[in-house]
Short mmCIF file of C-alpha atoms in Angstrom, two decimals:
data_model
loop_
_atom_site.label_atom_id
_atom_site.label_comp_id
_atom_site.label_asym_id
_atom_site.label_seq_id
_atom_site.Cartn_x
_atom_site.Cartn_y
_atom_site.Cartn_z
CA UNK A 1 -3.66 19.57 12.21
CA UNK A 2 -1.80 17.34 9.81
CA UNK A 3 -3.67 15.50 6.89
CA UNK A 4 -3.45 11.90 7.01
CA UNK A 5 -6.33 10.11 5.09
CA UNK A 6 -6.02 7.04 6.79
CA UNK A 7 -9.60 5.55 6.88
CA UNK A 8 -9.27 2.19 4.61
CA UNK A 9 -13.06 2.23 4.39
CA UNK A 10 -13.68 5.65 3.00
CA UNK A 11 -12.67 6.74 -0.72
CA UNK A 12 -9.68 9.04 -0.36
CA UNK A 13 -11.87 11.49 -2.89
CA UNK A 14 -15.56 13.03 -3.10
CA UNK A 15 -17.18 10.90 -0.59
CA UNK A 16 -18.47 13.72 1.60
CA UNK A 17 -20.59 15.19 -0.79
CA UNK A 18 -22.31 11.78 -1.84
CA UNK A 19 -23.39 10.60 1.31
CA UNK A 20 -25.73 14.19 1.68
CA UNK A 21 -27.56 13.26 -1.70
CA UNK A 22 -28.82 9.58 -0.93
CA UNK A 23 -32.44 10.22 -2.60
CA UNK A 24 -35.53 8.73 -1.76
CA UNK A 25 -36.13 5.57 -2.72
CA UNK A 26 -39.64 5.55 -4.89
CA UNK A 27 -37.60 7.64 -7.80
CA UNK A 28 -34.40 5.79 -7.70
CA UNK A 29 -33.31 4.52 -11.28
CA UNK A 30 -32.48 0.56 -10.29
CA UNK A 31 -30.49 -1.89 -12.98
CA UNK A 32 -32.68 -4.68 -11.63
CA UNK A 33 -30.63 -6.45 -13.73
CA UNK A 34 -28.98 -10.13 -14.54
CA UNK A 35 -24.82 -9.82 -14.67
CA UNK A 36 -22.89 -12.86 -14.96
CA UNK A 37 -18.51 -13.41 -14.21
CA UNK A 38 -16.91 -16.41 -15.78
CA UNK A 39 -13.29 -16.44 -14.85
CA UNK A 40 -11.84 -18.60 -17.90
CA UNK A 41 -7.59 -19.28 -18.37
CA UNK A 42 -7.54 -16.71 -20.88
CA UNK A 43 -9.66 -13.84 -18.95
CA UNK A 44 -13.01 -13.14 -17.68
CA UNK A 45 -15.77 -13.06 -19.21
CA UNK A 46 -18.86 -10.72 -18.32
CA UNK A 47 -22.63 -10.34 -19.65
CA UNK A 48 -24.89 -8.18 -18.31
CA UNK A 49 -28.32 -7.00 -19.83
CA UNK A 50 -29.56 -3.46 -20.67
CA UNK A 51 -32.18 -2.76 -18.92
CA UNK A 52 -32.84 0.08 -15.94
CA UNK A 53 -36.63 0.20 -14.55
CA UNK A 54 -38.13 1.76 -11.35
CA UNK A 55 -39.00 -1.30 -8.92
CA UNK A 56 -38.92 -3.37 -12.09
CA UNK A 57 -42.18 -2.22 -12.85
CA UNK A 58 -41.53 0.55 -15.12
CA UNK A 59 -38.57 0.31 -17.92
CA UNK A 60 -36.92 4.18 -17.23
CA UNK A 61 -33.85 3.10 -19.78
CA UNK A 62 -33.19 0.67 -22.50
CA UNK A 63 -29.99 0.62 -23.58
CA UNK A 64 -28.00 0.95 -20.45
CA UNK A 65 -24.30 -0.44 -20.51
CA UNK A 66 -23.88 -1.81 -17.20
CA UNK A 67 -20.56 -2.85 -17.27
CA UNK A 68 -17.46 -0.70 -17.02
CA UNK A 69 -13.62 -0.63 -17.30
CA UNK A 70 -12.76 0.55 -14.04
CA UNK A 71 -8.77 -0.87 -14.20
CA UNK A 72 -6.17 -1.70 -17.29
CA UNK A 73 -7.70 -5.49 -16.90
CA UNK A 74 -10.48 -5.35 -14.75
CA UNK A 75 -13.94 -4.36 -15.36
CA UNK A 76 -17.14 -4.27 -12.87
CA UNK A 77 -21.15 -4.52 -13.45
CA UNK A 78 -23.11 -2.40 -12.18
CA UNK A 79 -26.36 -3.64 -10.21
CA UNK A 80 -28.97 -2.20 -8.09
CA UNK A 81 -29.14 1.51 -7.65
CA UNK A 82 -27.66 3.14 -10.91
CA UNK A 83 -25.96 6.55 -9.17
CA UNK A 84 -24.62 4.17 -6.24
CA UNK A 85 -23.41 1.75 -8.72
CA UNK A 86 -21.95 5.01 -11.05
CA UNK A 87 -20.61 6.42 -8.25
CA UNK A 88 -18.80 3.49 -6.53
CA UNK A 89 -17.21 2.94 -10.27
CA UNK A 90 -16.04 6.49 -10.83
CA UNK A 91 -14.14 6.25 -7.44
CA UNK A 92 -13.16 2.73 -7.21
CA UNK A 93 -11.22 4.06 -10.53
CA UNK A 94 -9.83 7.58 -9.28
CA UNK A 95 -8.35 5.40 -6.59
CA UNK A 96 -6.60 2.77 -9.31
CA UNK A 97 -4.96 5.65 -11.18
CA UNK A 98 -3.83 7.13 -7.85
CA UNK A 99 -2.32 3.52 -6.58
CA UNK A 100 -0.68 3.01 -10.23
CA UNK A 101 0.92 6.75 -9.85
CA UNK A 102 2.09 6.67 -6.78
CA UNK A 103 3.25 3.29 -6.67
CA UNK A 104 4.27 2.50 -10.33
CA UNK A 105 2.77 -0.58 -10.65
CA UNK A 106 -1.45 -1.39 -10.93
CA UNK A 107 -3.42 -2.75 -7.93
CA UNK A 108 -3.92 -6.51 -7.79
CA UNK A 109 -7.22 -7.64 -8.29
CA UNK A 110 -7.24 -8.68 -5.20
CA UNK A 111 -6.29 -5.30 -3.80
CA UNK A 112 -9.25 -3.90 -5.90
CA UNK A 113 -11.40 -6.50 -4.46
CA UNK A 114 -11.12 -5.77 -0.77
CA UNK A 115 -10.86 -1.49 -1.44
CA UNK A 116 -14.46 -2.39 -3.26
CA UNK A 117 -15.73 -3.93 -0.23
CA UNK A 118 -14.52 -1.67 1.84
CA UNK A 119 -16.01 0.85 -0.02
CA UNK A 120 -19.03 -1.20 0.01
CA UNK A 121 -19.43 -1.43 3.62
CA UNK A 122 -18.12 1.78 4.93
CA UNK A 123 -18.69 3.87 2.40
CA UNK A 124 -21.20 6.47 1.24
CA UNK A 125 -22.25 4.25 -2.05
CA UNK A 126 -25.84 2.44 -1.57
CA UNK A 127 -27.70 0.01 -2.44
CA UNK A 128 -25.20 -1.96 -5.20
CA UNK A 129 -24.05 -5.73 -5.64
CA UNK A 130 -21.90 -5.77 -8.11
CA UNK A 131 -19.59 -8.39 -9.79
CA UNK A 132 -16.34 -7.55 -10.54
CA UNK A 133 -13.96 -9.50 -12.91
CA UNK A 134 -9.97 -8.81 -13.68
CA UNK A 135 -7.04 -10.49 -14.38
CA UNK A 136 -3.34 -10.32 -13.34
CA UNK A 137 0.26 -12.26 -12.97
CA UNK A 138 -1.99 -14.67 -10.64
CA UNK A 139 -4.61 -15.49 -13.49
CA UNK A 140 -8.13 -14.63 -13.82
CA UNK A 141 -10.67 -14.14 -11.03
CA UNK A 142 -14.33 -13.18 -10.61
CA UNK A 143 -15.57 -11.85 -7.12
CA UNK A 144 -19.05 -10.20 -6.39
CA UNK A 145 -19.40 -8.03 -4.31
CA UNK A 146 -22.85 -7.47 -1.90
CA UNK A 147 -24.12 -4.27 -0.21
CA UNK A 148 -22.80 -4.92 3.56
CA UNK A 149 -19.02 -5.53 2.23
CA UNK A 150 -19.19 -9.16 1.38
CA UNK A 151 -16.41 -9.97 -0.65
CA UNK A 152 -16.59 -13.50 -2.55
CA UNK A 153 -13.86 -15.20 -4.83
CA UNK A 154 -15.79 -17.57 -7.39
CA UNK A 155 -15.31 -19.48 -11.10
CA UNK A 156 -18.37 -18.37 -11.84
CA UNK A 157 -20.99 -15.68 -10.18
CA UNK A 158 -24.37 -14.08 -10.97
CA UNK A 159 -25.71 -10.95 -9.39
CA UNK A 160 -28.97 -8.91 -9.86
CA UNK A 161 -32.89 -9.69 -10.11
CA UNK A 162 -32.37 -12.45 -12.75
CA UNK A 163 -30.17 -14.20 -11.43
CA UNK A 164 -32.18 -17.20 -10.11
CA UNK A 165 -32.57 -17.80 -13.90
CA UNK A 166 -29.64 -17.61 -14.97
CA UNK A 167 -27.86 -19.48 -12.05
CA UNK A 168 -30.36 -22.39 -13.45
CA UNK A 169 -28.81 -22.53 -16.94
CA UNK A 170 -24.74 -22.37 -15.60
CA UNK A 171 -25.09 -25.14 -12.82
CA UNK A 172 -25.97 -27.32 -15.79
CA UNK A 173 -23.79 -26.54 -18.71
CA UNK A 174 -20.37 -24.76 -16.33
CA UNK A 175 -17.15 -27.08 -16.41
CA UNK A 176 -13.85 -26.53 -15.01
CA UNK A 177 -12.18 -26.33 -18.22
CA UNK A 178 -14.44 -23.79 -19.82
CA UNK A 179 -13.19 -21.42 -22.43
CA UNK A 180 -13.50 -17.98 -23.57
CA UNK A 181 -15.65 -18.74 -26.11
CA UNK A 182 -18.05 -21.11 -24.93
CA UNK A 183 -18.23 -18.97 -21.67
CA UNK A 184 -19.10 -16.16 -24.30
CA UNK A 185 -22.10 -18.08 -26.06
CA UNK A 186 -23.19 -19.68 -22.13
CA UNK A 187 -23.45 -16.23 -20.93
CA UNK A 188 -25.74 -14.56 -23.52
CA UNK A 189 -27.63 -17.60 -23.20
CA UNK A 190 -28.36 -16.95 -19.37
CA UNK A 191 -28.57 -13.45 -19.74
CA UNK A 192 -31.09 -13.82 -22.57
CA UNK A 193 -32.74 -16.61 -20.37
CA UNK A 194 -33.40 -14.28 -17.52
CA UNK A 195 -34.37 -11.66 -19.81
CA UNK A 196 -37.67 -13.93 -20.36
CA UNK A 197 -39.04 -14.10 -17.18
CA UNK A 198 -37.45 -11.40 -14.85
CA UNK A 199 -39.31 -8.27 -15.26
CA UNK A 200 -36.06 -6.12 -14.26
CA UNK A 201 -34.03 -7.46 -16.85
CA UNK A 202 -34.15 -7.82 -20.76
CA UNK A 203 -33.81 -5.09 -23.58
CA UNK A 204 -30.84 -6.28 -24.53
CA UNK A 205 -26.89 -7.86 -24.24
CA UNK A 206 -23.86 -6.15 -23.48
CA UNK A 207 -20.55 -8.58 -23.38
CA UNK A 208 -17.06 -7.98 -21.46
CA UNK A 209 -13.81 -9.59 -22.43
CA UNK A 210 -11.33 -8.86 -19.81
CA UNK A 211 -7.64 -10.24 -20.42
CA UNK A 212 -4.30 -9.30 -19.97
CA UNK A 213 -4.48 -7.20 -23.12
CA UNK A 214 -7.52 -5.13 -21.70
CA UNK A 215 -11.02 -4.65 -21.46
CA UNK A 216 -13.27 -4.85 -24.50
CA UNK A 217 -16.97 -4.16 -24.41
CA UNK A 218 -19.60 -5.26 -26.92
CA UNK A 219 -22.97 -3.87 -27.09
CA UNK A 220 -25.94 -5.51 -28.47
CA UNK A 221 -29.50 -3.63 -29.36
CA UNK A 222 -32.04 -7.42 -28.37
CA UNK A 223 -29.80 -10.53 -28.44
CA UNK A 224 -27.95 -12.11 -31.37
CA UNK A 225 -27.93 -15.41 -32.35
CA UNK A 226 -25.58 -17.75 -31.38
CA UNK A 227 -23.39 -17.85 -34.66
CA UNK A 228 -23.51 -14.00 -34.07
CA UNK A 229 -21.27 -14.30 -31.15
CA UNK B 1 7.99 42.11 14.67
CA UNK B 2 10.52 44.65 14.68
CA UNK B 3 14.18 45.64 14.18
CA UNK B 4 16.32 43.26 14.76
CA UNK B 5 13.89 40.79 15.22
CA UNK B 6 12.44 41.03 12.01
CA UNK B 7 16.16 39.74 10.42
CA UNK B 8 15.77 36.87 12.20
CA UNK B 9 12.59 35.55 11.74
CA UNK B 10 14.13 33.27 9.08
CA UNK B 11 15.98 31.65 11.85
CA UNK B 12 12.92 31.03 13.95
CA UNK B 13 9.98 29.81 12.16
CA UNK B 14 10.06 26.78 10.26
CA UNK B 15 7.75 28.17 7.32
CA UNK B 16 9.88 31.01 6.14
CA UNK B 17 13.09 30.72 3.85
CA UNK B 18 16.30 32.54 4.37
CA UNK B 19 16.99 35.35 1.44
CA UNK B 20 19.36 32.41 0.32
CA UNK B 21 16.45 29.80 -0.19
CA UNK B 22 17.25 28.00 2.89
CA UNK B 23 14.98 26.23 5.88
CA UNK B 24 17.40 26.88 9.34
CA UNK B 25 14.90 25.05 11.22
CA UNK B 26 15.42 22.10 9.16
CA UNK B 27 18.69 22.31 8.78
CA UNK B 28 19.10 22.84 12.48
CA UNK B 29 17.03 19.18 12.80
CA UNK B 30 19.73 17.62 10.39
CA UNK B 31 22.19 19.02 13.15
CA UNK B 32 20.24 17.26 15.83
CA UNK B 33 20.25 14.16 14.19
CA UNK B 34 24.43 14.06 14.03
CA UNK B 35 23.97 14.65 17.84
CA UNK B 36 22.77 11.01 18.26
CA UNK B 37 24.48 7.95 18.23
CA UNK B 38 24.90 6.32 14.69
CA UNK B 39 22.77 3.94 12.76
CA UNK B 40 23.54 1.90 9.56
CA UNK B 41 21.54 0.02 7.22
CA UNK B 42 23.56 -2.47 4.61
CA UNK B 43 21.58 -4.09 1.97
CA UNK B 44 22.66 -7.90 0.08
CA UNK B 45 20.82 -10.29 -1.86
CA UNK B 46 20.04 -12.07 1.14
CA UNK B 47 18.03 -9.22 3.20
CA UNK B 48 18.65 -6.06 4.62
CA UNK B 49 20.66 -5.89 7.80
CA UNK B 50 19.84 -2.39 10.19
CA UNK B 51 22.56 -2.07 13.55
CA UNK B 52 21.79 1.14 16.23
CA UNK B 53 24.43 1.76 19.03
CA UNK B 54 22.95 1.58 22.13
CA UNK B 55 24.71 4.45 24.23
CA UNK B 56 24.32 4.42 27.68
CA UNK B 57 24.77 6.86 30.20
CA UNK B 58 25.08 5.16 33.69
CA UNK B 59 25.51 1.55 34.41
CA UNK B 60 22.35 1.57 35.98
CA UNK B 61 20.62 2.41 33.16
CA UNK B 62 18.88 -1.24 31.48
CA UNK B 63 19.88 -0.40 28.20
CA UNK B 64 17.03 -2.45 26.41
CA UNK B 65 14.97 0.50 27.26
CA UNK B 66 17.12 2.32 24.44
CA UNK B 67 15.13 1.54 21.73
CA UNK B 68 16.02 2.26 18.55
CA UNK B 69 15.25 -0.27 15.97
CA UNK B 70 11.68 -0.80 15.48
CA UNK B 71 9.57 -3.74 14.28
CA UNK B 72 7.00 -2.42 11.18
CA UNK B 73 5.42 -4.49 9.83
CA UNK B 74 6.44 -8.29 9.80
CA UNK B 75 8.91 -7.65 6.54
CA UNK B 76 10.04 -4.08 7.95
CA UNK B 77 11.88 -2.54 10.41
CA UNK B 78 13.17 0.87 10.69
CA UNK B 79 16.35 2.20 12.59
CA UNK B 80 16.33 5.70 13.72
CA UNK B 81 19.67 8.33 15.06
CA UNK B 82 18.45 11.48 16.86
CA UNK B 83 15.90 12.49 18.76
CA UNK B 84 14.08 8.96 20.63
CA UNK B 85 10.63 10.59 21.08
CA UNK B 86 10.15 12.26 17.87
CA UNK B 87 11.44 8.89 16.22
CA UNK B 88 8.84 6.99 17.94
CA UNK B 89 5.97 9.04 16.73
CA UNK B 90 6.84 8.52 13.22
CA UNK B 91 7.64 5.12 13.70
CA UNK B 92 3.85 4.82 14.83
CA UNK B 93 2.49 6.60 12.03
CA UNK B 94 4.56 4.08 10.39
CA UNK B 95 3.32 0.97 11.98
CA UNK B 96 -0.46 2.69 10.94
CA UNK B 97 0.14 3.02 7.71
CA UNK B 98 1.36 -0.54 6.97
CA UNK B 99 -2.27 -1.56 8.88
CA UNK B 100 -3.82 1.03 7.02
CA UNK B 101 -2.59 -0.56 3.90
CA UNK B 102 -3.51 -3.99 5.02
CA UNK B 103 -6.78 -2.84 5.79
CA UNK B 104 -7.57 -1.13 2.30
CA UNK B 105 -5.64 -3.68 -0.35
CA UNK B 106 -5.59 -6.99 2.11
CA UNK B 107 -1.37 -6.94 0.72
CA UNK B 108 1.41 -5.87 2.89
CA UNK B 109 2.70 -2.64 2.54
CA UNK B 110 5.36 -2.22 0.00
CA UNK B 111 8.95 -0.26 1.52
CA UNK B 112 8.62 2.44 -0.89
CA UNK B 113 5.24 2.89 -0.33
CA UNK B 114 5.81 3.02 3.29
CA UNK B 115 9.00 5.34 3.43
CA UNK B 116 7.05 7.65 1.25
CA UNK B 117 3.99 7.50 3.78
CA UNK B 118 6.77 8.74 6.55
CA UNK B 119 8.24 11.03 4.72
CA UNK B 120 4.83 12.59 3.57
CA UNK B 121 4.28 13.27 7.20
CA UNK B 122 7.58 14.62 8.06
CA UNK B 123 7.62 17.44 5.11
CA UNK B 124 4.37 18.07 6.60
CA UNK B 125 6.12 19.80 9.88
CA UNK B 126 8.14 21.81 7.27
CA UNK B 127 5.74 23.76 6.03
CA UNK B 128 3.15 24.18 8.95
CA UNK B 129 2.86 27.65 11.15
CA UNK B 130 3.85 26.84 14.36
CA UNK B 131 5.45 23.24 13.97
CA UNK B 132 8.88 22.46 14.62
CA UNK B 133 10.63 19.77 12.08
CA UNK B 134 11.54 16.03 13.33
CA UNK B 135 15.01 15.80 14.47
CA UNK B 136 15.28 12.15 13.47
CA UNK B 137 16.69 10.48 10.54
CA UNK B 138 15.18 7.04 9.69
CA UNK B 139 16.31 3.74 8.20
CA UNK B 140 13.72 1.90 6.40
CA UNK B 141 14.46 -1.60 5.78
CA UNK B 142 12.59 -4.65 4.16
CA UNK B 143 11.46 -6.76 1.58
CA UNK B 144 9.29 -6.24 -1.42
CA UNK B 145 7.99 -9.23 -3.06
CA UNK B 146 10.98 -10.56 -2.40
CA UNK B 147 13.22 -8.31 -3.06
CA UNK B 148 15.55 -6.33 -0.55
CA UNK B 149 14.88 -2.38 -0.10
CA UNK B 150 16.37 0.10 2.06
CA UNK B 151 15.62 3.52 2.42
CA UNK B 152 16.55 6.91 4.39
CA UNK B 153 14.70 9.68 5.62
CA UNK B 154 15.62 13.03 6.35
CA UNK B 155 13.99 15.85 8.84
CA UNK B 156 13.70 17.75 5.42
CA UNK B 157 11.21 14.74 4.27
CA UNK B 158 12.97 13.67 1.63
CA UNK B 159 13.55 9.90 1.01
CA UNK B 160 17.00 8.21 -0.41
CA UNK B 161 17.25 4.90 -1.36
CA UNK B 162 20.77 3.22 -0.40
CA UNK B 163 22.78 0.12 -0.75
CA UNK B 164 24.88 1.02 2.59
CA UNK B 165 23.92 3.88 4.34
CA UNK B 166 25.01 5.46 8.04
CA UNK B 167 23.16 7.95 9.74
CA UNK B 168 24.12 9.63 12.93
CA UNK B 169 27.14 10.42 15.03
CA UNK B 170 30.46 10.03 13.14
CA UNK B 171 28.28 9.64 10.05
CA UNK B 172 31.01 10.62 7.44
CA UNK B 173 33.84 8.38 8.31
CA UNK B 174 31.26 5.15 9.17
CA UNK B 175 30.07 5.99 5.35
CA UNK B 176 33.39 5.94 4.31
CA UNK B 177 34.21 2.70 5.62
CA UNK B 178 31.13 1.86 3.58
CA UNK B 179 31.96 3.03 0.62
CA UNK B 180 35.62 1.06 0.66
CA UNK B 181 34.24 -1.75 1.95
CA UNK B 182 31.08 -2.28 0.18
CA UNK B 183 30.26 -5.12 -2.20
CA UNK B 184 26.99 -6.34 -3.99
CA UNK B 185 27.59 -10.02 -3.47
CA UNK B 186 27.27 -9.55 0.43
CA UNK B 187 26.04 -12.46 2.44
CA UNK B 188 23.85 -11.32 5.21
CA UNK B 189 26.41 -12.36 7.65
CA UNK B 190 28.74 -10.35 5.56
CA UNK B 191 26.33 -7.21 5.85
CA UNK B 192 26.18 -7.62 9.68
CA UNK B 193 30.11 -7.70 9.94
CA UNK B 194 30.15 -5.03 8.00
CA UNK B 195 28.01 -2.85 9.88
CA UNK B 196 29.38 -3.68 13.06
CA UNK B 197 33.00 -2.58 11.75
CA UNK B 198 31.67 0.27 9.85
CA UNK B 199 30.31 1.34 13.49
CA UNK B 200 33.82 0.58 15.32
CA UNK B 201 35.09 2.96 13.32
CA UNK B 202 36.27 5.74 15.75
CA UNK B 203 35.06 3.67 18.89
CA UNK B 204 38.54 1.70 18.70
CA UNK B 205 37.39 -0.09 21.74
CA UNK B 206 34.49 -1.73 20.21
CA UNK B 207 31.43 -2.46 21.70
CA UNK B 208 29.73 -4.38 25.04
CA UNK B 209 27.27 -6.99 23.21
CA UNK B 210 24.15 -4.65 24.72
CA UNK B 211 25.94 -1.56 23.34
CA UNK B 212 24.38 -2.87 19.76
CA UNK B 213 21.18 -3.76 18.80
CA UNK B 214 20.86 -5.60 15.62
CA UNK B 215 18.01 -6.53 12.92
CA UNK B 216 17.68 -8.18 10.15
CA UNK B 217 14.55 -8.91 7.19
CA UNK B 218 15.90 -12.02 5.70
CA UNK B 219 14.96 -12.34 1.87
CA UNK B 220 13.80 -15.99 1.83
CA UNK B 221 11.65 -15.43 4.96
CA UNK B 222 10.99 -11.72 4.51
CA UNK B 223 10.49 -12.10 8.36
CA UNK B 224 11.75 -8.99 10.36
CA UNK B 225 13.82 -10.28 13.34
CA UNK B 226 16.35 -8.98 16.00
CA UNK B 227 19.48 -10.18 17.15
CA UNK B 228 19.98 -12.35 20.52
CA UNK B 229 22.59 -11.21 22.84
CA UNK B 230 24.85 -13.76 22.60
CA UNK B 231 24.42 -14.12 18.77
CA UNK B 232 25.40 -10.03 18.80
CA UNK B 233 28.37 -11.31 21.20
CA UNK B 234 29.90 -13.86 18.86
CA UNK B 235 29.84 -11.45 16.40
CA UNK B 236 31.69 -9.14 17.85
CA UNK B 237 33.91 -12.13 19.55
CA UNK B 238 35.24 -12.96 16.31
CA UNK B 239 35.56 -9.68 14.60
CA UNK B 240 37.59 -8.59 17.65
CA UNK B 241 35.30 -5.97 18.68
CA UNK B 242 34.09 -7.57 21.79
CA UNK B 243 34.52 -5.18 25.08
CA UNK B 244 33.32 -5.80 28.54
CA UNK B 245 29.65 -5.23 29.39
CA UNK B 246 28.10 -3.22 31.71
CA UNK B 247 27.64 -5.97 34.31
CA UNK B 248 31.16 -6.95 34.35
#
C-alpha cells in the first residue's frame, strides 16, 4: 500500500523499463575499448579511446566519447555494451542530483562507488566494466567497477579489450608520487599503445581531468604528440 | 452518505479537510500522543541525551518490557510518547532505512536523512483512503559526522529539529522547565540532570530508578548506549529524585 523504495540494488528511477529491452547480442554496439584511472594528489586522471565496433570486428563509431561527468568531481568510462554503459551513467547521475537535493550535501565517492556496484550487480544494466574516478574531502580515488558488482579501490586501473597493453606500459613507468601531468602524457601513451594492437580500440584519445574544481574533458580526433598534451 | 452523516465525514476519514483546512484525524493522533507518558530529548556538545518514563500499571508488571527508547542504528536512537505499537512499527521502518542506507552508500545513515525517511512514511497515513494516522510522536537522536542532532516527529509527519525538546504527558510545563533551564554549554551529565528534572516536574515524588529509562549517543564515540540501573539510581540519588522501587 505505502511506497517505500527500499531496494539498495535497484535504481530508484526507470529501471523497469530497461530490463524488457536487453537486445540480442550479435547487434549490440560494444566500446571494446582501453580506459585507464590514475588517482594523482591533485585529481584523477582518465583516458579512454574512441572507438565503438561490433565484436571488435567491425568499427560501428569513431569518435565516441566514452567518458562522462556523472557527479560535480567524479566522472566514469564507459566500457563494454554502449546502451548498458549509457544507461547505468544516466541513472547513476539522476540518483547524485537526488542524494545532493535531498540531503544538501554530494555523495562521497565512496557512496557512488558501492550505489555503482550495486547497480552493477542487481540491476537491469548489462554487460559494462567501467572505471570510475572522483575526488572529495578524503582525496582522490580510482575504483573499477566489473559486471557481477565487483567493486575495487586502486592508484591506478585499466578496464576494456586493451587493457593487457596498456597495463604493460603503467607497471613500468607508474610511481607513487606521480603527478597530474605526467599521469596525463603516461596515459595517452597507453591508450595510444593499445590502440596498436587491440582491434576494439584506437580511432582516437579522449582525456579526463577530475579535481576538486570539476570535471574537464578533452577530445582528440587520432592522438597528439606528446608536447601537444 | 447522508444527512447528518455527510457533516461529519470530515471528522472520520483521515483524507478529507474540515471547511476550516483542518485534518481531525490527525489532530486527534496529536491528542493521543499527550495521552502517553512524556519523553525528552536534550542536546550538548557532548551528545544527545533521550529519557522515557517508564509508567507502570501493577507491580507485577516487569517494567523492562516498557520499551520506549529504541536502539537505530549504532549512532541513533529514538524515544517515542504515545501509542507503543504504532511507535514500534516506525521505529522498524526506521532501523530499515538506516540498513537500507548502509546497503546503497556503504556510510551510516545521516539523522536528518533518517528523521526525514520516518516522517516520509508517517505523512503517508495522512493522505491514504482508509488509513488511520500514527498516534506517536518520536525523538530522533544522534550524531552526524560528529556532530550532535536531534529531531521530532509529529503524527502530522512533519519533522522539528530541537535543542531541548519534551513530548508527551505534561508536555507544556516539562518544556517550560526547558526553556528556563536550558544552556548551550551543557555537559552530557548536565543534559541527563536536566532531563530527569525537567521530567519531575509535576511528579513531585520523583521517580523509582526503573520508572526511567535513559540513552545517550556520546559525540566522541558516536556510540548509542543506555543507562544501567544503578547509574539511573545515582542520578536520581543525588538530584533528590530518588523514590522507592517497585520491589521495595
Amino acid at each position: 500500500m505505502m511506497l517505500d523504495n527500499t531496494d539498495p540494488y535497484e535504481p530508484e528511477l526507470g529501471a523497469a523499463e530497461w530490463r524488457e529491452q536487453a537486445g540480442d547480442e550479435q547487434n549490440v554496439n560494444k566500446t571494446g575499448t582501453t580506459t585507464i584511472g590514475i588517482a594523482t594528489d591533485e585529481g584523477v586522471l582518465i583516458a579512454t579511446d574512441r572507438r565503438a565496433s561490433l565484436g571488435g570486428r567491425f568499427v560501428s563509431n569513431k569518435q565516441v566519447v566514452k567518458v562522462e561527468e556523472i557527479h560535480p568531481t567524479a566522472a566514469m568510462t564507459l566500457v563494454g555494451s554502449v546502451g548498458g554503459a549509457q544507461s547505468f551513467i544516466k541513472s547513476l547521475r539522476a540518483e547524485v542530483n537526488l542524494y545532493e537535493t535531498r540531503r544538501g550535501q554530494d555523495m562521497s565517492i565512496e557512496a557512488l562507488a558501492t550505489l555503482a556496484g550495486n547497480f552493477a550487480r542487481g540491476g537491469p544494466f548489462f554487460a559494462i566494466n567501467p572505471i570510475l574516478g572522483g575526488v572529495d574531502e578524503d582525496g582522490s580515488h580510482v575504483y573499477s567497477i566489473d559486471p557481477a558488482g565487483g567493486v575495487m579501490k586502486d592508484d591506478y586501473t585499466v578496464t576494456g579489450s586493451g587493457m593487457m597493453v596498456a597495463y604493460g606500459l603503467l607497471e613500468g613507468e607508474w610511481h607513487e608520487d606521480i603527478e597530474m601531468d605526467e599521469a596525463r602524457r603516461l596515459a595517452a601513451r597507453a591508450v595510444e599503445s593499445a590502440a596498436e594492437r587491440d582491434t576494439g580500440s584506437g580511432n582516437g584519445l579522449v582525456l579526463c581531468e577530475v579535481t576538486e574544481e570539476g570535471v574537464d574533458i578533452t577530445e582528440y580526433d587520432g592522438f597528439p604528440d606528446e608536447d601537444e598534451l | 452518505m447522508q444527512g447528518q452523516n455527510q457533516q461529519q465525514a470530515y471528522d472520520r476519514g483521515i483524507t478529507i479537510f474540515s471547511p476550516d483546512g483542518r485534518l481531525y484525524q490527525v489532530e486527534y493522533a496529536r491528542e493521543a500522543v499527550k495521552r502517553g507518558s512524556a519523553s525528552v530529548g536534550i542536546r550538548t556538545p557532548e551528545g544527545v541525551v533521550l529519557v522515557a518514563e517508564r509508567r507502570s500499571r501493577s507491580p507485577l508488571m516487569e517494567r523492562d518490557s516498557v520499551e520506549k527508547l529504541h536502539k537505530i542504528d549504532d549512532h541513533v536512537g529514538i524515544a517515542s510518547a504515545g501509542h507503543v505499537a504504532d511507535a514500534r512499527q516506525l521505529i522498524d521502518v526506521a532501523r530499515r532505512q538506516a540498513q537500507v542506507n548502509q546497503l546503497r552508500y556503504d556510510e551510516t545513515i545521516g539523522v536528518e536523512t533518517l528523521t526525514k525517511a520516518v516522517t516520509d512514511h508517517i505523512q503517508q497515513y495522512t493522505q491514504t483512503g482508509g488509513a488511520r494516522p500514527f498516534g506517536v510522536a518520536l525523538l530522533v537522536g544522534g550524531i552526524d559526522d560528529g556532530e550532535p542532532r536531534l529531531f521530532e516527529t509529529d503524527p502530522s509527519g512533519t519533522p522539528y529539529e530541537w535543542k531541548a525538546i519534551a513530548i508527551g504527558g505534561n508536555r507544556e510545563e516539562i518544556q517550560g522547565h526547558l526553556e528556563d533551564e536550558y544552556s548551550d554549554e551543557l555537559t552530557l551529565q548536565g543534559g541527563i540532570d536536566l532531563a530527569i528534572e525537567a521530567m519531575a516536574v509535576g511528579e513531585e515524588d520523583g521517580f523509582p530508578p526503573e520508572g526511567l529509562a535513559i540513552s545517550t549517543v556520546e559525540t566522541e564515540s558516536g556510540e548509542y548506549r543506555t543507562l544501567e540501573l544503578d547509574e539511573i539510581e545515582n542520578r536520581l540519588a543525588e538530584l533528590d529524585l530518588l523514590t522507592e522501587g517497585d520491589d521495595e
